[in-house]
Coordinates of C-alpha atoms in Angstrom, one line a residue:
X1 CA 15.5 24.0 9.4
X2 CA 15.3 25.1 13.4
X3 CA 11.9 23.4 14.0
X4 CA 13.4 20.1 12.1
X5 CA 16.5 20.1 14.2
X6 CA 14.0 20.1 17.3
X7 CA 12.2 17.1 16.7
X8 CA 14.2 16.3 15.9
X9 CA 17.0 16.1 19.0
X10 CA 14.1 15.6 20.9
X11 CA 12.9 12.6 19.6
X12 CA 16.6 11.3 20.0
X13 CA 17.2 12.6 23.6
X14 CA 13.7 10.9 24.3
X15 CA 15.5 7.0 22.2
X16 CA 18.8 7.0 24.1
X17 CA 16.6 7.8 27.0
X18 CA 14.5 4.8 26.4
X19 CA 17.1 2.9 25.5
X20 CA 18.9 2.9 28.6
X21 CA 16.0 1.5 30.3
X22 CA 16.3 -1.6 28.3
X23 CA 20.1 -1.7 28.0
X24 CA 19.7 -1.9 31.6
X25 CA 17.1 -4.1 32.1
X26 CA 18.3 -6.6 29.8
X27 CA 22.2 -6.7 31.5
X28 CA 19.6 -7.3 34.5
X29 CA 18.5 -10.8 34.2
X30 CA 21.6 -12.4 32.4
X31 CA 22.4 -15.1 34.8
X32 CA 25.3 -14.6 37.0
X33 CA 26.7 -12.8 40.0
X34 CA 29.7 -10.2 39.4
X35 CA 30.8 -9.9 43.3
X36 CA 30.5 -14.5 43.2
X37 CA 32.6 -14.4 39.9
X38 CA 35.1 -11.9 41.6
X39 CA 36.2 -13.9 44.7
X40 CA 35.7 -16.6 42.6
X41 CA 33.3 -20.2 43.7
X42 CA 34.6 -21.8 46.7
X43 CA 34.3 -18.0 48.5
X44 CA 31.3 -17.3 51.5
X45 CA 28.0 -16.3 51.9
X46 CA 29.0 -13.9 54.3
X47 CA 32.4 -12.3 52.1
X48 CA 29.6 -12.1 48.5
X49 CA 27.2 -10.2 50.8
X50 CA 30.3 -7.6 51.9
X51 CA 31.2 -7.3 47.8
X52 CA 27.7 -6.6 47.3
X53 CA 26.8 -4.2 49.6
X54 CA 30.5 -2.5 48.8
X55 CA 28.5 -2.9 44.6
X56 CA 25.3 -2.1 45.7
X57 CA 24.0 -5.2 43.5
X58 CA 22.0 -5.0 46.7
X59 CA 19.8 -2.0 46.2
X60 CA 16.3 -2.5 44.9
X61 CA 16.6 -1.9 40.3
X62 CA 15.0 1.6 40.3
X63 CA 17.6 3.3 43.2
X64 CA 20.7 2.2 41.4
X65 CA 18.6 1.9 37.4
X66 CA 18.8 6.1 39.3
X67 CA 21.7 6.1 39.8
X68 CA 23.5 4.6 37.3
X69 CA 21.4 6.6 34.4
X70 CA 22.7 10.1 36.7
X71 CA 25.9 9.1 36.6
X72 CA 25.5 8.9 32.5
X73 CA 24.9 12.3 33.2
X74 CA 27.7 13.6 34.7
X75 CA 29.8 11.0 32.8
X76 CA 30.6 8.5 36.5
X77 CA 30.2 5.6 34.4
X78 CA 31.4 3.4 37.7
X79 CA 33.8 1.8 38.6
X80 CA 34.8 -1.8 36.7
X81 CA 34.9 -5.1 38.6
X82 CA 37.0 -6.8 36.8
X83 CA 40.4 -3.6 36.4
X84 CA 39.4 -2.2 40.3
X85 CA 39.8 2.2 37.4
X86 CA 36.9 3.9 36.1
X87 CA 34.6 2.1 33.1
X88 CA 34.8 6.1 32.0
X89 CA 39.8 6.2 32.2
X90 CA 38.6 2.0 30.6
X91 CA 36.8 3.8 27.2
X92 CA 39.2 6.4 26.6
X93 CA 41.6 4.3 26.3
X94 CA 39.9 1.7 23.6
X95 CA 38.5 4.1 21.9
X96 CA 41.6 6.8 21.3
X97 CA 41.7 3.0 19.1
X98 CA 38.5 2.6 17.8
X99 CA 37.6 5.3 16.7
X100 CA 40.0 6.5 14.8
X101 CA 40.3 3.3 12.8
X102 CA 36.2 3.5 12.2
X103 CA 37.1 7.4 11.2
X104 CA 39.7 5.7 8.8
X105 CA 38.0 3.4 7.6
X106 CA 34.8 4.9 6.3
X107 CA 37.3 7.8 5.0
X108 CA 37.8 4.5 2.7
X109 CA 35.6 2.5 2.0
X110 CA 33.5 6.0 1.0
X111 CA 36.7 7.3 -1.9
X112 CA 36.2 2.6 -3.0
X113 CA 32.4 3.2 -3.4
X114 CA 31.6 7.2 -4.6
X115 CA 33.3 6.4 -7.7
X116 CA 33.3 2.7 -8.4
X117 CA 28.7 2.9 -7.6
X118 CA 28.8 6.0 -10.0
X119 CA 30.5 4.6 -12.7
X120 CA 29.0 1.3 -12.5
X121 CA 25.5 3.3 -12.8
X122 CA 27.2 5.5 -15.1
X123 CA 27.6 2.0 -18.2
X124 CA 24.6 0.9 -17.0
X125 CA 24.1 -3.0 -18.6
X126 CA 28.0 -2.0 -20.3
X127 CA 29.9 -4.7 -19.3
X128 CA 32.5 -2.7 -17.8
X129 CA 28.4 -1.7 -15.2
X130 CA 28.4 -5.5 -14.7
X131 CA 32.0 -6.4 -13.8
X132 CA 32.0 -3.1 -11.0
X133 CA 29.4 -5.2 -9.6
X134 CA 30.8 -8.1 -10.0
X135 CA 33.9 -7.3 -8.0
X136 CA 31.8 -4.9 -5.3
X137 CA 29.6 -8.7 -5.2
X138 CA 32.8 -10.6 -4.6
X139 CA 33.9 -7.7 -2.4
X140 CA 30.4 -8.5 -0.1
X141 CA 30.3 -11.4 -0.2
X142 CA 33.9 -12.3 2.0
X143 CA 34.0 -12.6 5.1
X144 CA 36.7 -9.9 6.4
X145 CA 38.2 -11.8 9.1
X146 CA 39.4 -14.4 6.0
X147 CA 40.1 -10.7 4.2
X148 CA 42.5 -9.9 7.0
X149 CA 43.9 -12.7 6.6
X150 CA 45.4 -12.7 3.6
X151 CA 46.4 -9.2 4.1
X152 CA 48.8 -10.6 7.3
X153 CA 49.8 -13.4 5.3
X154 CA 50.7 -10.7 1.9
X155 CA 52.0 -7.3 3.7
X156 CA 52.5 -8.6 7.2
X157 CA 54.3 -11.4 7.0
X158 CA 55.6 -12.2 2.1
X159 CA 56.4 -8.3 2.1
X160 CA 56.9 -7.8 5.7
X161 CA 55.1 -3.8 5.1
X162 CA 53.7 -3.2 8.2
X163 CA 53.1 -5.1 10.9
X164 CA 51.4 -8.0 11.5
X165 CA 49.8 -7.1 14.0
X166 CA 49.3 -4.6 17.8
X167 CA 49.0 -0.9 18.6
X168 CA 51.7 0.8 20.1
X169 CA 49.8 3.5 21.0
X170 CA 50.4 7.4 19.9
X171 CA 52.9 8.1 22.2
X172 CA 55.0 6.5 19.7
X173 CA 54.8 8.7 17.3
X174 CA 52.2 9.5 14.6
X175 CA 53.1 7.9 11.4
X176 CA 54.1 4.8 13.8
X177 CA 50.1 4.1 14.9
X178 CA 49.0 4.9 11.8
X179 CA 51.4 2.1 10.3
X180 CA 49.9 -0.7 12.6
X181 CA 46.2 1.1 11.9
X182 CA 46.8 0.5 8.5
X183 CA 45.9 -3.4 7.2
X184 CA 42.5 -3.4 9.9
X185 CA 41.3 -0.4 8.3
X186 CA 41.7 -1.8 5.0
X187 CA 40.3 -5.1 6.4
X188 CA 37.6 -3.5 7.6
X189 CA 37.4 -0.9 5.0
X190 CA 37.1 -3.2 1.4
X191 CA 34.0 -5.2 2.0
X192 CA 31.5 -2.1 3.4
X193 CA 32.8 -0.8 0.2
X194 CA 31.6 -2.8 -1.9
X195 CA 27.7 -2.7 0.0
X196 CA 28.5 1.5 -0.2
X197 CA 29.1 1.0 -4.1
X198 CA 25.6 -1.5 -4.7
X199 CA 23.9 1.1 -2.7
X200 CA 24.6 4.5 -5.0
X201 CA 24.2 2.7 -7.7
X202 CA 20.6 1.7 -6.7
X203 CA 19.7 4.9 -5.5
X204 CA 21.1 6.3 -9.1
X205 CA 19.3 4.1 -12.0
X206 CA 16.3 4.2 -8.5
X207 CA 16.2 8.6 -9.5
X208 CA 17.8 8.4 -13.7
X209 CA 14.0 6.6 -14.5
X210 CA 12.4 9.9 -12.3
X211 CA 11.1 12.0 -15.4
X212 CA 12.5 15.6 -14.7
X213 CA 15.3 13.0 -15.4
X214 CA 14.8 12.8 -18.9
X215 CA 13.4 16.3 -19.1
X216 CA 16.7 17.7 -18.3
X217 CA 18.2 15.4 -21.1
X218 CA 15.5 16.5 -23.4
X219 CA 16.4 19.6 -22.7
X220 CA 20.0 19.0 -24.1
X221 CA 21.8 18.3 -21.1
X222 CA 24.0 15.5 -21.8
X223 CA 24.5 12.2 -19.3
X224 CA 27.8 13.1 -17.2
X225 CA 25.7 16.5 -16.5
X226 CA 21.9 14.7 -15.4
X227 CA 24.6 12.7 -13.7
X228 CA 26.3 14.7 -11.7
X229 CA 24.5 17.9 -11.2
X230 CA 20.8 16.1 -11.7
X231 CA 20.1 12.3 -10.7
X232 CA 24.2 12.3 -7.8
X233 CA 22.8 15.2 -5.2
X234 CA 18.5 13.5 -5.7
X235 CA 20.7 10.1 -4.8
X236 CA 22.5 10.8 -1.8
X237 CA 19.6 10.2 1.0
X238 CA 19.9 6.9 0.8
X239 CA 23.8 6.6 0.7
X240 CA 23.1 8.8 4.1
X241 CA 21.7 6.8 5.1
X242 CA 25.0 3.7 4.9
X243 CA 27.5 5.3 5.8
X244 CA 25.8 6.0 9.4
X245 CA 24.6 2.9 9.5
X246 CA 28.6 1.7 9.0
X247 CA 29.9 4.3 11.5
X248 CA 28.8 2.9 14.1
X249 CA 29.2 -0.7 12.9
X250 CA 33.3 0.6 12.8
X251 CA 32.8 1.5 15.4
X252 CA 31.3 -0.6 17.9
X253 CA 31.1 -4.1 15.1
X254 CA 34.9 -5.2 14.6
X255 CA 35.8 -7.7 17.7
X256 CA 36.1 -10.1 15.2
X257 CA 39.5 -7.7 13.3
X258 CA 40.1 -6.8 16.3
X259 CA 41.4 -9.8 17.9
X260 CA 43.0 -10.7 14.3
X261 CA 44.9 -7.6 14.9
X262 CA 44.9 -7.9 18.8
X263 CA 44.0 -4.4 18.8
X264 CA 43.5 -3.2 22.2
X265 CA 39.8 -1.3 20.8
X266 CA 36.1 -1.4 22.3
X267 CA 35.2 -4.5 20.8
X268 CA 37.6 -6.1 22.6
X269 CA 36.9 -4.8 25.4
X270 CA 33.1 -5.7 25.0
X271 CA 34.2 -8.7 24.4
X272 CA 36.1 -8.8 27.6
X273 CA 33.5 -7.3 29.7
X274 CA 31.0 -9.7 29.0
X275 CA 33.4 -12.7 29.3
X276 CA 34.3 -11.8 33.1
X277 CA 30.9 -10.4 33.4
X278 CA 31.9 -7.2 34.9
X279 CA 28.1 -5.4 33.1
X280 CA 29.2 -1.9 34.9
X281 CA 31.2 -1.7 31.4
X282 CA 29.3 -3.5 29.9
X283 CA 26.9 -0.7 30.2
X284 CA 29.0 2.1 29.7
X285 CA 30.5 0.9 26.6
X286 CA 27.6 0.2 25.3
X287 CA 25.1 3.4 26.2
X288 CA 28.4 5.3 24.0
X289 CA 27.9 3.3 21.0
X290 CA 23.6 4.4 21.1
X291 CA 24.2 7.7 22.0
X292 CA 26.7 7.9 18.8
X293 CA 25.1 5.5 16.9
X294 CA 21.7 8.4 17.7
X295 CA 23.9 11.0 17.2
X296 CA 25.4 10.7 13.8
X297 CA 20.7 9.4 13.1
X298 CA 20.4 12.7 13.9
X299 CA 23.1 14.5 12.2
X300 CA 22.3 12.7 8.8
X301 CA 18.0 13.5 9.6
X302 CA 19.8 17.3 8.9
X303 CA 21.6 16.0 6.1
X304 CA 18.6 14.5 4.5
X305 CA 17.1 17.9 5.5
X306 CA 19.6 19.6 3.0
X307 CA 19.7 16.9 0.7
X308 CA 16.3 17.5 0.0
X309 CA 15.1 21.0 1.3
X310 CA 11.2 19.2 1.2
X311 CA 12.0 17.3 4.5
X312 CA 11.4 20.2 6.6
X313 CA 8.6 21.3 5.5
X314 CA 7.0 17.7 5.9
X315 CA 8.6 17.5 9.3

């Protein structure tokens, strides 16, 4: 297990280094000069040149890359061109919204999807199983921003149970802040739950067709015992993969939902930084998200070895 974990960790580190090079190179070729955008189109060339000197934009690319990479390793992500504050502080402020939102959404999605997927697999060929997958298909097809607007209209505008948008900050009280994340969490969780439920059902049905499952049934085990004692554990690998991908998506890919509910999260920060060509912020946030995705994938790989010990020997 230690050898398996060490190999996966080394692969994760090399992937992160390669990703940093790609991110830096891609953002460098994006057209537009941050210094000129900050000063305005009527700024003189001398003023633009002086600002470029202050920001280090006219240094060789290699020096700028290694300087930026060294800052990443020490936690110094630079200073925002637009806000003139450390990028780390901006990210820390937005993560306080995006991370709880992602965790709540993923927990809600999992609590809904696994029972639905298991139920649909156990009721294969029956009306109830078909109905469950039909509902899941509808959940996959519905755009989450449209579903979010429906939730706002029903629970915030009509019933007035929760706020329609905004985030008061955790300093306003845990209950008040959590209440403002309820509708966004539901809007994010249900479409993801629909996807996860379908994956769970497909994985279970594939495992239930294996020879060892028929052997277990032939030995007298009930269908329920076979499902929960033998099939479910062996069907978890694709489910864990989807869970890892969904967490990364929920952490960063929520720009539309954050705009619908006016939440100051990472998605809105990236969107604003791109429109303002605040490249240092974009680089910092993207690298944080890539590092999160790589870490989640590493944890998923390690969980594979726990769920299926045969993988340790193959690696």
